């Protein structure tokens, strides 16, 4: 791999599954920026559309794996990355010319941070979000409006673009073993905050994300319900846990999802989080999600 004069010590990790031409457009955008990452690692999560079968530039590396979901694919990319900074980027994004510099600046001054940029919706470019907050027991999150000023604490770093030092990410265990996609970013942010590390938004770093109403493949509903339940079991207890489980029970795939999840060693994951935590989930919810569980917890008590 030959580094250019404006190469920066970053490994971009892109998990892709049936992304078609969006993947090549994303890579092209990254490599056309003013500061080019030392390497781009594409982890093909079992695509059948041929989107990774092309002549890529020398600093773009493609790994193939059986379809295992975004969390596993990103972990694989992080393991083989050669650079000290990881940026996990969705395969349907475009980036501004100087997008990497603010992120690198944050990680230089706050090495243990999890960092996200300002993100615009390709369909509604008038709104930019930087960081997010959980708003309900299903861990749905709402973007916080970007002010384009200084670095700020956020309640959650959404998964479309996450920057972190590789040694910190791997030291924390990477993404949890979630299925398909969804909630892996929520779980990572919760673990990060509870371990005492900062969640930061860098609003002067800009990317555009294609938020889709329909994925280019058929998602598996049970997988998403499993991921919600997995997150709840890893982090919650008492009435909040009951509220999240009750909300999940409204979905048709609930019985299969809870049966599959309970057959997994989720208790060990919960115990590891509790052992490494220096801040409580109650403290997180009070600060960052004060209304997410309130009405559902009350309903659960009445029930």
Coordinates of C-alpha atoms in Angstrom, one line a residue, residues 20-157:
X20 CA -24.9 -2.3 -5.2
X21 CA -23.4 0.9 -6.6
X22 CA -23.7 2.7 -3.2
X23 CA -20.6 0.9 -1.9
X24 CA -18.4 2.2 -4.7
X25 CA -19.8 5.7 -4.4
X26 CA -19.0 5.7 -0.7
X27 CA -15.4 4.5 -1.2
X28 CA -15.0 7.0 -4.0
X29 CA -16.1 9.8 -1.7
X30 CA -13.7 8.8 1.1
X31 CA -10.7 8.5 -1.3
X32 CA -11.6 11.9 -2.9
X33 CA -11.4 13.8 0.3
X34 CA -8.6 16.2 1.2
X35 CA -7.2 13.8 3.7
X36 CA -7.2 10.2 2.7
X37 CA -7.2 7.3 5.2
X38 CA -4.2 5.0 5.1
X39 CA -6.6 2.1 4.3
X40 CA -10.2 1.2 3.6
X41 CA -11.3 -2.2 4.7
X42 CA -14.5 -3.5 3.1
X43 CA -16.0 -6.5 4.8
X44 CA -18.4 -8.2 2.5
X45 CA -21.1 -9.8 4.7
X46 CA -22.1 -12.4 2.2
X47 CA -23.3 -10.2 -0.7
X48 CA -24.6 -11.9 -3.9
X49 CA -24.8 -8.7 -6.0
X50 CA -21.2 -8.6 -7.1
X51 CA -20.7 -5.1 -5.6
X52 CA -17.3 -5.9 -4.2
X53 CA -16.0 -7.5 -7.4
X54 CA -14.1 -4.7 -9.0
X55 CA -10.6 -3.3 -9.3
X56 CA -10.2 -1.3 -6.1
X57 CA -7.3 1.1 -5.4
X58 CA -4.2 -0.4 -3.6
X59 CA -5.2 0.9 -0.2
X60 CA -8.7 -0.7 -0.4
X61 CA -8.8 -4.3 1.0
X62 CA -11.8 -6.6 0.7
X63 CA -12.6 -9.4 3.0
X64 CA -15.4 -12.0 2.4
X65 CA -17.4 -13.7 5.1
X66 CA -20.6 -15.6 5.3
X67 CA -23.6 -13.5 6.2
X68 CA -23.3 -12.8 9.9
X69 CA -24.5 -9.2 10.5
X70 CA -22.9 -5.8 10.8
X71 CA -21.5 -6.2 14.3
X72 CA -19.5 -9.3 13.4
X73 CA -18.4 -7.8 10.1
X74 CA -17.1 -4.6 11.8
X75 CA -15.3 -6.6 14.4
X76 CA -13.5 -8.6 11.7
X77 CA -12.5 -5.3 10.0
X78 CA -11.2 -3.9 13.3
X79 CA -9.1 -7.0 14.0
X80 CA -7.2 -6.8 10.8
X81 CA -6.9 -3.0 10.7
X82 CA -3.3 -1.7 10.7
X83 CA -4.0 1.9 11.8
X84 CA -4.5 3.4 15.3
X85 CA -7.8 5.1 14.5
X86 CA -10.9 3.2 13.3
X87 CA -13.8 4.8 11.6
X88 CA -16.8 2.6 11.1
X89 CA -18.7 3.9 8.1
X90 CA -22.0 2.7 6.5
X91 CA -21.7 1.7 2.8
X92 CA -24.2 4.4 1.7
X93 CA -22.6 7.7 2.7
X94 CA -20.7 10.6 1.2
X95 CA -18.2 12.7 3.1
X96 CA -17.0 16.3 3.0
X97 CA -13.5 17.2 2.0
X98 CA -12.2 17.8 5.5
X99 CA -14.4 15.4 7.4
X100 CA -11.5 13.5 9.1
X101 CA -9.7 16.4 10.6
X102 CA -12.2 17.3 13.3
X103 CA -12.5 13.6 14.3
X104 CA -8.7 13.2 14.5
X105 CA -8.5 16.4 16.6
X106 CA -11.0 15.1 19.1
X107 CA -9.3 11.7 19.5
X108 CA -5.9 13.4 19.9
X109 CA -7.2 15.4 22.8
X110 CA -9.6 12.8 24.3
X111 CA -8.0 9.4 23.4
X112 CA -10.7 7.3 25.0
X113 CA -13.7 9.0 23.3
X114 CA -16.2 7.5 21.0
X115 CA -16.8 10.1 18.4
X116 CA -19.5 10.8 15.8
X117 CA -19.7 13.5 13.1
X118 CA -22.6 15.8 12.0
X119 CA -24.8 13.7 9.7
X120 CA -27.2 15.0 7.1
X121 CA -30.0 12.9 5.5
X122 CA -29.5 12.7 1.7
X123 CA -33.2 13.1 1.2
X124 CA -33.6 16.0 3.7
X125 CA -30.3 17.9 3.6
X126 CA -31.7 20.8 5.6
X127 CA -31.4 18.9 8.9
X128 CA -28.1 17.8 10.4
X129 CA -27.9 15.6 13.5
X130 CA -24.9 15.1 15.8
X131 CA -25.4 12.5 18.4
X132 CA -28.7 11.1 19.6
X133 CA -30.8 10.3 22.6
X134 CA -32.9 7.2 23.4
X135 CA -36.6 8.0 23.6
X136 CA -38.5 4.8 24.3
X137 CA -38.2 1.3 25.8
X138 CA -37.3 -0.2 22.4
X139 CA -34.1 1.9 22.4
X140 CA -35.4 4.0 19.5
X141 CA -33.2 7.1 19.3
X142 CA -33.8 10.6 18.1
X143 CA -31.0 12.7 16.5
X144 CA -29.8 15.8 18.3
X145 CA -29.6 18.8 16.1
X146 CA -26.1 19.8 15.1
X147 CA -25.1 23.4 15.9
X148 CA -21.8 23.2 13.9
X149 CA -19.8 24.6 16.8
X150 CA -17.6 23.0 19.3
X151 CA -17.2 19.4 20.4
X152 CA -20.0 18.3 22.8
X153 CA -21.1 15.4 24.9
X154 CA -23.9 13.3 23.4
X155 CA -26.1 10.5 24.7
X156 CA -25.4 8.1 21.9
X157 CA -23.1 7.9 18.9

